[in-house]
XYZ file of C-alpha atoms in Angstrom:
639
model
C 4.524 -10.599 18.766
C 4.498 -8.982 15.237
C 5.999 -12.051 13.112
C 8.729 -9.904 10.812
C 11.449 -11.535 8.330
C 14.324 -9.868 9.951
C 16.604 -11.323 12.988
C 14.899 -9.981 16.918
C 16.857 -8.032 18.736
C 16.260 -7.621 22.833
C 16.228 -4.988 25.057
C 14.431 -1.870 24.637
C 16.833 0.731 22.459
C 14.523 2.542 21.367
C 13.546 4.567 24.598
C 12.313 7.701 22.108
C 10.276 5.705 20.048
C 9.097 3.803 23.135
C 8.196 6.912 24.973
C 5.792 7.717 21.913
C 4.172 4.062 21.744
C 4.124 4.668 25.344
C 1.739 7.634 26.050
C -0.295 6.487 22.385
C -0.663 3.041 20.834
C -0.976 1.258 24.305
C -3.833 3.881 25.973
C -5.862 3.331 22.540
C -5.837 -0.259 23.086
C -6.478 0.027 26.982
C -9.403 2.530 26.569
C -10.870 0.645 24.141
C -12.642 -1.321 27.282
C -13.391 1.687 28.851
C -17.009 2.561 30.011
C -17.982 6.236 29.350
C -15.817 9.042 31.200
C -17.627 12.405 33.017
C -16.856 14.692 31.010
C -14.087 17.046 32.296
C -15.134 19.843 34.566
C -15.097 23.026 32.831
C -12.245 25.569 34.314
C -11.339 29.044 33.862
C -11.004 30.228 30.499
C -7.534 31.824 29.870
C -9.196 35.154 30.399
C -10.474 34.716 34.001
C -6.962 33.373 34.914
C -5.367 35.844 36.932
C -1.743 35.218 35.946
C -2.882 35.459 32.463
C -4.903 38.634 32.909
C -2.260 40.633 34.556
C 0.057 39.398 31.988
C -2.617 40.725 28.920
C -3.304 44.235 30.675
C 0.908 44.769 31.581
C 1.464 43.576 27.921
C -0.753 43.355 25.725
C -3.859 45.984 26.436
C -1.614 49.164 25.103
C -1.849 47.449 21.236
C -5.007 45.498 21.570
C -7.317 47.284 24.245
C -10.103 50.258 24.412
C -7.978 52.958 23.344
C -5.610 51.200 20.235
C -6.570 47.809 17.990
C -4.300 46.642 16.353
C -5.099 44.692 13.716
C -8.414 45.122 14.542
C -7.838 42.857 18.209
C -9.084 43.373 21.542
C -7.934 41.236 24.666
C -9.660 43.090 27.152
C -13.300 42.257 26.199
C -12.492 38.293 25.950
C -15.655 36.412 27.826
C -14.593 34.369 31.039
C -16.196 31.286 29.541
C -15.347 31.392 25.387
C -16.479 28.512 23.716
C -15.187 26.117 21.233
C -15.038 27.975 17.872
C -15.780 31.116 19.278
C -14.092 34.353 17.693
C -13.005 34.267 21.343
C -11.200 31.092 20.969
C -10.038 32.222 17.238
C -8.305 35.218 19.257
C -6.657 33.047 21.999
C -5.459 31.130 19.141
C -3.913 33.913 17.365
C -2.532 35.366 20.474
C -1.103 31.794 21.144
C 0.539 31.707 18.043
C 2.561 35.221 18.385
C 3.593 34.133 21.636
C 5.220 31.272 20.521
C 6.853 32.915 17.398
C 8.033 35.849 19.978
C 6.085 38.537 17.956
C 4.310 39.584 21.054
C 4.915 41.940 22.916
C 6.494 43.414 19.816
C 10.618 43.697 20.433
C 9.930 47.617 19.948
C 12.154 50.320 21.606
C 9.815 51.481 24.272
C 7.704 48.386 24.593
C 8.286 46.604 28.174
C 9.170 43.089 27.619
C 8.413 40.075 29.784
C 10.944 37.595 31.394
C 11.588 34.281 29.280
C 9.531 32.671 32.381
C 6.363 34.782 32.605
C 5.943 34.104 28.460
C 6.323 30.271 29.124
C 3.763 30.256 32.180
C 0.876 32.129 30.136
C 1.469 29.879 26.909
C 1.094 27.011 29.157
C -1.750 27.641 30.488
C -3.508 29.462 27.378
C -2.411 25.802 25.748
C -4.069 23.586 28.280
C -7.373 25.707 28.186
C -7.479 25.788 24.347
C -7.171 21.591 24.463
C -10.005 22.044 26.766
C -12.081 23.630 24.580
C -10.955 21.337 21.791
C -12.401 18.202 24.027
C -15.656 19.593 25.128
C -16.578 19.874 21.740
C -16.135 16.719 20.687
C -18.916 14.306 20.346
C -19.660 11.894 23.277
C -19.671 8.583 20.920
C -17.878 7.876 17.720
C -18.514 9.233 14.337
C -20.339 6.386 12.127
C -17.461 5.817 9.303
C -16.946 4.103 6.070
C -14.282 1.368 5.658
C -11.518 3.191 4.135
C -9.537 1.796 0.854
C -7.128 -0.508 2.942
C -9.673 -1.831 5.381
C -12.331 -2.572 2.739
C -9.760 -4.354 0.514
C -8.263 -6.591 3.506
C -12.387 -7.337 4.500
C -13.006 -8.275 1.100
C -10.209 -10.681 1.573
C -10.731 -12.211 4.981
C -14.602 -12.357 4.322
C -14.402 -14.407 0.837
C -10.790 -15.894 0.732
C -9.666 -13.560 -2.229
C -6.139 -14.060 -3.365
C -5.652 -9.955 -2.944
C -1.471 -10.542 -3.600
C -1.959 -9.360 -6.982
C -5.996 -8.101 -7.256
C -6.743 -4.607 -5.819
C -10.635 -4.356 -5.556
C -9.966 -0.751 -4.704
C -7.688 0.434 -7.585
C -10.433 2.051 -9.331
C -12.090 3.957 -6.229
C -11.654 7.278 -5.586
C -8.554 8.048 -2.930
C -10.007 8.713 0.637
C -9.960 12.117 2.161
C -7.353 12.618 4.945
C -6.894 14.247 8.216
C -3.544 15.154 8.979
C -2.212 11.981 7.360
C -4.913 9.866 8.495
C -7.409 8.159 6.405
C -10.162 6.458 9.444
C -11.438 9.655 10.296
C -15.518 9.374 9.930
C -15.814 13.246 9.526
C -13.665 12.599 6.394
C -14.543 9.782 5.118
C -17.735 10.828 3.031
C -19.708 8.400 0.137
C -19.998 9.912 -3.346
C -22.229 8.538 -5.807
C -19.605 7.775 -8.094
C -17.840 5.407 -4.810
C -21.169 3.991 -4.521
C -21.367 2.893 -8.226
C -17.614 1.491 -7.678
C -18.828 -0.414 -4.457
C -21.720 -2.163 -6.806
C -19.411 -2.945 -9.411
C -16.815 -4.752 -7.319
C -18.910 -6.318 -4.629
C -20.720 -8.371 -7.744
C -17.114 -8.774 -9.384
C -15.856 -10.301 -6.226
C -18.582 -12.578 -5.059
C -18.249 -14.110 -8.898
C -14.716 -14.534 -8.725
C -15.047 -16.735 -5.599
C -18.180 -18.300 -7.221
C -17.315 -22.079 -8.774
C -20.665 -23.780 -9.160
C -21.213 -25.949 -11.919
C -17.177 -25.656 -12.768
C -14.953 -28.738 -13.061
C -11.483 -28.407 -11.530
C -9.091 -27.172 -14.339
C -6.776 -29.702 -15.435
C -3.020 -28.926 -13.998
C -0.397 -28.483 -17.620
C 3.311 -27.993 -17.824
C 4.582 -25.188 -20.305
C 8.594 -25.489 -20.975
C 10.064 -22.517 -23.182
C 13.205 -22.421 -24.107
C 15.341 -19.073 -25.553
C 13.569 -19.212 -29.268
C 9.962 -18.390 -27.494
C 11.207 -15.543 -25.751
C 10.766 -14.141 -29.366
C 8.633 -16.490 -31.150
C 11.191 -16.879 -33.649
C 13.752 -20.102 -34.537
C 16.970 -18.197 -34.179
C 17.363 -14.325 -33.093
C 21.702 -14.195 -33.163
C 22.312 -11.136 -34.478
C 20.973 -7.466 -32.776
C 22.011 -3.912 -33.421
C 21.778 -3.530 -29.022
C 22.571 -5.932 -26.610
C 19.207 -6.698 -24.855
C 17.747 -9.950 -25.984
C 19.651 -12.018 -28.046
C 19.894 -16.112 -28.464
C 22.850 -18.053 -28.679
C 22.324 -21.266 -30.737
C 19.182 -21.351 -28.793
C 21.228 -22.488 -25.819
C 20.181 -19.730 -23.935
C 18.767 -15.780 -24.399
C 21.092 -13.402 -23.132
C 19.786 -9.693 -22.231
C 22.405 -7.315 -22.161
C 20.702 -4.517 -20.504
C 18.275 -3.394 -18.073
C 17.017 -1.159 -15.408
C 14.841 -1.110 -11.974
C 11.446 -1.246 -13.773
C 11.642 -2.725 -17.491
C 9.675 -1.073 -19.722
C 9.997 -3.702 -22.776
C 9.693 -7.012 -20.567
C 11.110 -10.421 -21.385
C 8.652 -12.404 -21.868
C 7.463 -15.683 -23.940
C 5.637 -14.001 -27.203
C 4.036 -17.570 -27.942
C 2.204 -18.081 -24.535
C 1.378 -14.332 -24.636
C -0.290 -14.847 -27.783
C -2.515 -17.605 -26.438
C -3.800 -15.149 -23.230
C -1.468 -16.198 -20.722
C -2.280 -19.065 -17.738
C -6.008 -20.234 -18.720
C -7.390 -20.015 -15.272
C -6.955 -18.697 -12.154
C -5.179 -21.134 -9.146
C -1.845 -21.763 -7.820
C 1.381 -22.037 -10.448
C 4.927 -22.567 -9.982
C 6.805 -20.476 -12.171
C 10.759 -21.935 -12.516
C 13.420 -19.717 -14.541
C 17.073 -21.253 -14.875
C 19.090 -18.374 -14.964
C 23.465 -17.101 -14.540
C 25.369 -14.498 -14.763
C 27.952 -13.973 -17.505
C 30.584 -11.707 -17.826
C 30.453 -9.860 -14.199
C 34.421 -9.316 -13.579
C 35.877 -10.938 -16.455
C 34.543 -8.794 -19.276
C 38.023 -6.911 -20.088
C 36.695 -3.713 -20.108
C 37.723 -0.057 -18.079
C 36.252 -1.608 -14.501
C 34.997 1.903 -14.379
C 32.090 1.512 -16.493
C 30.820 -1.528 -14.747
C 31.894 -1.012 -10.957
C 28.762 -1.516 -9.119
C 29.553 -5.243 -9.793
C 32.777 -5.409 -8.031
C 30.573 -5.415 -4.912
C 27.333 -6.769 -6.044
C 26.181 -10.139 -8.002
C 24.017 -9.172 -10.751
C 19.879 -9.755 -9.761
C 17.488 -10.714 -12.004
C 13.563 -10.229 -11.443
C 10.688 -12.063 -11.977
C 7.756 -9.781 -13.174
C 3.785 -10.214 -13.496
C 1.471 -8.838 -15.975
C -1.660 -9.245 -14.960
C -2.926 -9.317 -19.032
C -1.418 -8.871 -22.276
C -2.302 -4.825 -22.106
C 0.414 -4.041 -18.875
C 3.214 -5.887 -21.309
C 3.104 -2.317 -22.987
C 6.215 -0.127 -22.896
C 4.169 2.286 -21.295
C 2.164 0.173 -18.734
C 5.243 -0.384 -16.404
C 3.995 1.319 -13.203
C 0.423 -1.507 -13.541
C 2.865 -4.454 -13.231
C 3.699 -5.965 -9.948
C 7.299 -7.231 -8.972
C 7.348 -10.756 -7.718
C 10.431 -11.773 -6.305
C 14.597 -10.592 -7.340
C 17.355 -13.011 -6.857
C 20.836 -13.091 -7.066
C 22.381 -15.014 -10.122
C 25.479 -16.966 -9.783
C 27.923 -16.265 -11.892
C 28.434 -18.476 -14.906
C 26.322 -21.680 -13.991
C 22.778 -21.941 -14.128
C 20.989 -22.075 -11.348
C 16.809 -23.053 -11.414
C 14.786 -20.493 -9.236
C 11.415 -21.420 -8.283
C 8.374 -19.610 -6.381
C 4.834 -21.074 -6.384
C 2.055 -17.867 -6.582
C -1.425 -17.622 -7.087
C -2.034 -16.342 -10.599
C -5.627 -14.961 -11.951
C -6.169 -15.880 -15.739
C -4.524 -14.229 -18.299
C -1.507 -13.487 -16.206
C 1.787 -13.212 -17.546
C 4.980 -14.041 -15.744
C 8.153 -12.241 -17.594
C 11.702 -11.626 -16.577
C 14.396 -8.637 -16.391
C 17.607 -7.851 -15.554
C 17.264 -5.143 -12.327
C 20.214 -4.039 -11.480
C 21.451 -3.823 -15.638
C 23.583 -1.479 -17.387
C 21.954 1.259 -19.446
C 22.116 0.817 -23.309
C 22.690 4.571 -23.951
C 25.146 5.230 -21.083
C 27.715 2.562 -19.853
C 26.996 0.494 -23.239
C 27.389 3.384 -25.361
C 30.689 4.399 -23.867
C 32.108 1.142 -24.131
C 31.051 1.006 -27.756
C 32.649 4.344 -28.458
C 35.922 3.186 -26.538
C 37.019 0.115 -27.755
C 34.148 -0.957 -30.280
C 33.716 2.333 -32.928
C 33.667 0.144 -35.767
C 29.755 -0.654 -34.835
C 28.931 2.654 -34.367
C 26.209 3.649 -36.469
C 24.266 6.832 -36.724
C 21.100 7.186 -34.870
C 18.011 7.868 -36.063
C 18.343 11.315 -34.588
C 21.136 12.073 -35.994
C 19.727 10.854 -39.638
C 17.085 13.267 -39.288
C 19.036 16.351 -38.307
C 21.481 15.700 -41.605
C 18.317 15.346 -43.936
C 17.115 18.618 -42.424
C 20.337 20.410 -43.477
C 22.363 20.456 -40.218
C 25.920 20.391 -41.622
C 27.392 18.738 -38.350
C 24.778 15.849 -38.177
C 25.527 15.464 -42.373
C 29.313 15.148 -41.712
C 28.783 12.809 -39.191
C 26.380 10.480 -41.143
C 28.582 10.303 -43.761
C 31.483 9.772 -41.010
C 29.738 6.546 -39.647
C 28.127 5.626 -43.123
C 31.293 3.143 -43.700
C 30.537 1.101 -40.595
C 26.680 -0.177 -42.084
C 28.401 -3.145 -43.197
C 30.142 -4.254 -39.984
C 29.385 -6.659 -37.742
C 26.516 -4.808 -34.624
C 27.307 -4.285 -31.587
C 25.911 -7.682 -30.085
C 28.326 -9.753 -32.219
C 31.735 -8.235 -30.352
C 30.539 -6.846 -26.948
C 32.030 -9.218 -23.939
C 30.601 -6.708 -21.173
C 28.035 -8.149 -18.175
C 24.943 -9.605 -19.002
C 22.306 -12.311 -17.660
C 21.722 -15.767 -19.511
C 18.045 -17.393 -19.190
C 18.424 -20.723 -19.991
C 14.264 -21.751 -19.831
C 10.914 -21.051 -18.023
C 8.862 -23.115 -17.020
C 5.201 -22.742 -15.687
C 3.090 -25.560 -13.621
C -0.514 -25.235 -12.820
C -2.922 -24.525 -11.971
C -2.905 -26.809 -8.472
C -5.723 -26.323 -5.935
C -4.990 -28.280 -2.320
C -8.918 -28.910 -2.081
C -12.282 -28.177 -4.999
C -14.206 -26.719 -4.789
C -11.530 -23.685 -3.864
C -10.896 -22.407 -0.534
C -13.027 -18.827 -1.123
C -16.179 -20.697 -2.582
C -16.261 -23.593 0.427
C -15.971 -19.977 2.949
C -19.329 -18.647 1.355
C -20.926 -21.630 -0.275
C -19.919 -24.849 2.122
C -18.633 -27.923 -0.360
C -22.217 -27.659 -2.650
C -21.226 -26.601 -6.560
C -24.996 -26.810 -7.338
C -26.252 -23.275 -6.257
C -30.385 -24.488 -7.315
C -29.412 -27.591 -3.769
C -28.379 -24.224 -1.830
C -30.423 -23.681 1.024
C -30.883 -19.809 0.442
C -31.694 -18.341 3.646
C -28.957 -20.480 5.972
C -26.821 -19.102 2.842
C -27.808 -15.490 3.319
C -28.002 -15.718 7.609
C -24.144 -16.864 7.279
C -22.603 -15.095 4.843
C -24.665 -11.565 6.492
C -23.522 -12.386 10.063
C -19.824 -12.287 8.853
C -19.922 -9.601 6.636
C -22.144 -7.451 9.157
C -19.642 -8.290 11.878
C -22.286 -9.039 14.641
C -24.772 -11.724 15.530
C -28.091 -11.684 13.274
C -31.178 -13.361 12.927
C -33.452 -14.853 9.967
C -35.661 -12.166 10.044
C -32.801 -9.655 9.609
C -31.680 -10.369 6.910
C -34.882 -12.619 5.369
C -35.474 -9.459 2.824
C -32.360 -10.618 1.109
C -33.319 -14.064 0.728
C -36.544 -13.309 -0.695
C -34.620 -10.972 -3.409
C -32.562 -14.082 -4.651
C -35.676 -15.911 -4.831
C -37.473 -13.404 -6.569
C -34.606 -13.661 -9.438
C -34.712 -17.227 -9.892
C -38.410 -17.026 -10.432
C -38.269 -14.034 -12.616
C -35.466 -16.666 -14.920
C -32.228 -15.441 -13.311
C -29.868 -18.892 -13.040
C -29.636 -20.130 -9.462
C -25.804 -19.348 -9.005
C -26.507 -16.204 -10.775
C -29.453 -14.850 -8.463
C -27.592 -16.179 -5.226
C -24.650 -13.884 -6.535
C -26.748 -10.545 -6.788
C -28.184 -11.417 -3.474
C -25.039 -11.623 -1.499
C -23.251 -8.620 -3.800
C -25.941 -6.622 -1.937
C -25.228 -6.997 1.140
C -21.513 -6.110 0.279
C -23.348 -2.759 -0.763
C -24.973 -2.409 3.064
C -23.861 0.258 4.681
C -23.742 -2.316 7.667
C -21.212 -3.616 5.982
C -19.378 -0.506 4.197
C -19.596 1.430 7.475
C -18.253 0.907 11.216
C -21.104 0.765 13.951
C -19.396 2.163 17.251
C -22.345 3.180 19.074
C -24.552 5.660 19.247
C -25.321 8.885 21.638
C -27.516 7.165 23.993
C -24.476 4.411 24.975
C -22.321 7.071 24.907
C -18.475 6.084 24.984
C -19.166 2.424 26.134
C -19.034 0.254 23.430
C -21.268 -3.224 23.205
C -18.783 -6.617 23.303
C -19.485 -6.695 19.313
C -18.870 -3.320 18.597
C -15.615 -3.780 20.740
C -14.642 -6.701 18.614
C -14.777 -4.453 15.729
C -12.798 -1.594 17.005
C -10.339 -4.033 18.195
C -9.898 -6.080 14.965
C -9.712 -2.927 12.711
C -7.415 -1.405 14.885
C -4.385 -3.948 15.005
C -5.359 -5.930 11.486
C -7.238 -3.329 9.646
C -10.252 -6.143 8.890
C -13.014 -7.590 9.756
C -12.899 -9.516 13.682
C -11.693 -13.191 13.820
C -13.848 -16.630 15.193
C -12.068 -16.263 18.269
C -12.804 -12.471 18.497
C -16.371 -12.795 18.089
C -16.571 -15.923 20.119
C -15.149 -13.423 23.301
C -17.745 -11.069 22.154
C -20.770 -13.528 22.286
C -19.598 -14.462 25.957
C -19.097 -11.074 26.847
C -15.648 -10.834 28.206
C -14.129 -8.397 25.744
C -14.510 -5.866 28.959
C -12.584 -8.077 31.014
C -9.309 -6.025 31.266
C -7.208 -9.731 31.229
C -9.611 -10.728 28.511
C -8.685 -7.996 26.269
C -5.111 -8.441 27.163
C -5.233 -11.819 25.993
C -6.741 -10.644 22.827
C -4.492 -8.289 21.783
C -1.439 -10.324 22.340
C -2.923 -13.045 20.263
C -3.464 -10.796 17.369
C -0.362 -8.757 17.503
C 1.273 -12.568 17.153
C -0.703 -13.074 13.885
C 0.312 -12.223 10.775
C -2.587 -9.556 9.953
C -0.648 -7.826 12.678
C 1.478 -7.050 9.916
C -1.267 -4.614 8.366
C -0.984 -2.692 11.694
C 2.638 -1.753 10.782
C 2.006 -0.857 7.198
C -0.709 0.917 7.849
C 0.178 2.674 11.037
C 3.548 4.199 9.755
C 1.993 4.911 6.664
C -0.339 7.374 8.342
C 1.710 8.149 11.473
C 5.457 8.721 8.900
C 3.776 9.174 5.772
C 5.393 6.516 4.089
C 2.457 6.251 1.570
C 4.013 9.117 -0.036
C 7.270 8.310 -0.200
C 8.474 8.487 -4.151
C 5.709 11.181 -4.996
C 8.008 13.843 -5.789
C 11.123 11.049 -7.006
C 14.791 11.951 -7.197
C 15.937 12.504 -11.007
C 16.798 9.425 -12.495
C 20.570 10.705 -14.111
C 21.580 11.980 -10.790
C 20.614 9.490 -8.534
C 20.448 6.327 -10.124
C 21.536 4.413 -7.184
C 17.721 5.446 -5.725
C 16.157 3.543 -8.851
C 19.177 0.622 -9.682
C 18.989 -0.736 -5.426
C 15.020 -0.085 -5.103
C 15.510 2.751 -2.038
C 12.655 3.806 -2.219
C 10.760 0.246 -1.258
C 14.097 -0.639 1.034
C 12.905 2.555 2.840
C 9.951 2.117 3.419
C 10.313 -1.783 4.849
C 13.164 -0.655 6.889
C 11.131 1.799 9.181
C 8.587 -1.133 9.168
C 11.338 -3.528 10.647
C 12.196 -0.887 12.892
C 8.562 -0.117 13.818
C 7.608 -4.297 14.553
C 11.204 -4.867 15.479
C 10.832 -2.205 18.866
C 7.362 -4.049 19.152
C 8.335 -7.136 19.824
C 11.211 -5.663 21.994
C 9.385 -4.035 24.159
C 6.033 -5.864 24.376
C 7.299 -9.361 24.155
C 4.019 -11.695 24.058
């Protein structure tokens, strides 16, 4: 059962969708224990089938025959047995084609027409031989392919225990070539030498961030900030806007915001110092209200979204210093939004693994806009505070005679009191933020004990039980010394030539995350034909339903051979559809199947539709179809 966060329904009401599933998902996964099939015995080609030759020479030879070609076709020289690719099977194609749109037999005075029934009998059948032709071309056994993006990030992170929530090992790589929405097609899935360079690059980035020899555990700290640090000054009362300002230090209130914040809220001071100092676990608190949601006084016009909605604040990561940027807002990565009460504070917690130099900021997500509702109200019942903008300065100093009247116009109000100082409208209050960590349940880590066992000395190591393990997970199938004994002597060859211990056992294993028995899928070859060995099996299995590398239990079915067992296999899949990698099966199923990838790649405009941007459609979208996707799952194969 595909574990999802929304409530089960029973039943199956979803007889369309299951129809699909139905004659697609559930053959893949049944087939995949299949031995090799005979391949289909070749029939009639469409032009040695008499109901579709009489219905070429009644229709079809006057245009396209001996005497007249039109457009340079001829239908009454096609072979009996065209093959796949042919200029014959072009034609049939073509001729296909016009049948369906109804351009042939041209609707031409004089032209004798067939019934609706004769057309639909000859595209059947032209259809089924063309699919025939389409299958006897294809290879016997399956292409050898490269892990794509998603699969290669989710092995990286199931083979060494990366924390991948907010790490992308693939975000520099080139984006994988496609067929017809799908990215795990071998044909497609070609190696360039820049990918290759990427694939060094990251597999010795990786194996170092999991690495923690000769490291003592970093000592868990408490950072409390109150509203001065959000701007590293004592007292910040007074603003000409309304989005951060601090009220006798009590609290910071931001009076405006929007869906993705380009100038984040965050503590200057422990931005300064480079964020959390290592990488681990931290809880990350932020005592937070709302203010002013009904009871502002205003035209309820201007703020009416909150008659029917709380106002949400978000918490935010940076991953450095750099993505707090006003124009690094697409490289940070939303966290979590919650619902502030209104008026008192409430303390909102979530505990995340952070890398070092991460920065945890808030924002207001569903705000107001400073230059539309705020503006408005401003010009309504506050034009006292109205000054002129800096647009407006520059068009009177260039001589525009409107912009010069209205400068001097607004010129009297310089000396009033700003706009934050008399504006009652909605806003959120952060009262403090406080940051815990880092906390580790066990040290060394979790991702160095996977690779490297409890030992933090990598020189006590023993290299080649080191390499055997690490290579027989990574390559996915049983190995011996000898295998992979070239490796071990590499690493050993470092150390002697002065490389550090840790360092040389680091370079070792980074290459074989640069094997193509690792990068690449191993389904066989053309002597096995379509049967695939128990191993191989495991693999197709596991990066079917969780788009990574096969489980203990997986390969432990493998080693006893019984992955061909029909019940066996059964077994299996229910198992993993009920764990939570299943999960990656939905995303990355609809995302290929729907598209959903591309969703937002040609986004609404941001005036017209700001309800897409202010309620996060676009995300809501996409998560809904993925409910509805694991929610008919579970409804219809119940586990």
């Amino acid at each position: 059962m595909i574990d999802t966060p929304g409530p089960q329904q029973s039943g199956n009401p979803y007889k369309l969708l299951y129809g699909l599933l139905a004659i697609f998902v559930w053959p893949i996964l049944c087939t995949l224990a299949c031995q090799s099939l005979d391949a289909a015995e070749p029939s009639n080609s469409p032009a040695s089938d008499p109901k579709v030759t009489a219905y070429l020479q009644q229709y079809c030879y006057r245009c396209h025959g001996e005497t007249t070609r039109k457009g340079d076709r001829r239908f009454d020289q096609l072979p009996s047995q065209p093959t796949a690719g042919s200029a014959a099977a072009t034609l049939l194609e073509e001729a296909l084609g016009a049948l369906n749109r109804g351009e042939m037999p041209p609707q031409k005075k004089g032209v004798k027409q067939p019934s609706a029934e004769e057309t639909r009998v000859v595209i059947a059948r032209i259809t089924q031989q063309l699919a025939q032709l389409s299958r006897s071309e294809q290879a016997t056994a399956t292409v050898m392919r490269r892990l794509n993006r998603f699969e290669y990030a989710n092995t990286l992170r199931d083979l060494l225990g990366l924390h991948t929530e907010f790490f992308d090992p693939t975000a520099d790589f080139p984006v994988d070539a496609n067929e017809h929405g799908f990215d795990n097609i071998g044909e497609a899935l070609t190696l360039s030498d820049h990918q290759l360079q990427r694939y060094v690059e990251m597999a010795e980035a990786c194996i170092e961030r999991i690495s923690y020899f000769d490291v003592q555990q970093p000592k868990s700290q408490t950072w409390r900030f109150t509203a001065k640090d959000f701007n590293g000054v004592n007292s910040y009362q007074r603003a000409p806007v309304t989005w951060r300002l601090i009220v006798n230090n009590d609290y910071l209130e931001i009076g405006h915001g929007q869906p993705s914040e380009r100038a984040p809220n965050y503590v200057k001071t422990f931005a300064r110092k480079g964020g959390v100092p290592a990488n681990g676990w931290y809880t990350v608190s932020v005592r937070a209200s709302a203010a002013n949601r009904l009871d502002h006084g205003y035209d309820h016009r201007e703020f009416d979204k909150y008659r029917y909605q709380p106002l949400k604040m978000a918490l935010w990561l940076a991953p450095n210093s750099e993505l707090l940027a006003k124009n690094a807002a697409d490289r940070r990565q939303l966290i979590e939004v919650w619902d502030l009460p209104d008026d008192q504070p409430k303390t909102f917690t979530r505990r995340l693994w952070l890398e070092a130099g991460s920065i945890p900021f808030v924002s207001w997500t569903n705000g107001v806009s400073s230059k539309g509702n705020i503006r408005r109200v401003a010009e309504k019942h506050h034009p006292e505070v109205i000054r002129a903008t800096k647009t407006q300065i520059d068009a009177a100093q260039l001589g525009d005679a409107e912009a010069q009247a209205l400068v001097a116009k607004l010129q009297k109000n310089v000396n009033n009191k700003l706009l934050s100082e008399v504006y009652h409208g909605p806003r959120i209050r952060v009262w403090g933020l406080d940051i815990q960590g880092p906390t580790f349940p066990e040290w060394p880590p979790a991702s160095h004990r996977l690779v490297f066992g409890d030992e933090t000395d990598a020189s006590q190591l023993d290299i080649e039980q080191t390499v055997l393990r690490f290579a027989t997970r990574a390559f996915r199938q049983p190995l011996k010394l000898d295998d992979v004994r070239h490796y071990a002597d590499y690493i050993r060859a470092r150390i002697q030539n002065g490389d550090a211990p840790a360092r040389a056992i680091q370079l070792g294993l980074a290459a074989i995350l640069t094997s193509p028995r690792f990068l690449y899928l191993d389904e066989g070859n053309e002597e096995q034909g379509k049967r695939l060995e128990q191993y191989e099996l495991a693999s197709r299995l596991s990066y079917f339903l969780w788009s990574s590398l096969p489980d203990r239990q997986l390969l432990e079915a493998a080693e006893a051979g019984k992955l061909d067992d029909p019940d066996v296999l059964a077994a299996q899949v229910d198992r993993m559809l009920g764990d939570a990698k299943a999960a990656e099966f939905v995303q990355h199923f609809t995302d290929t199947w729907l598209r959903l990838n591309t969703l937002g790649s040609m986004p609404p405009d941001l005036k017209t539709f700001q309800a897409y941007y202010a309620n996060r459609l676009e995300s809501m979208f996409q998560q809904e179809t993925r409910l509805f996707f694991a929610d008919y799952w579970n409804a219809t194969h119940p586990s």
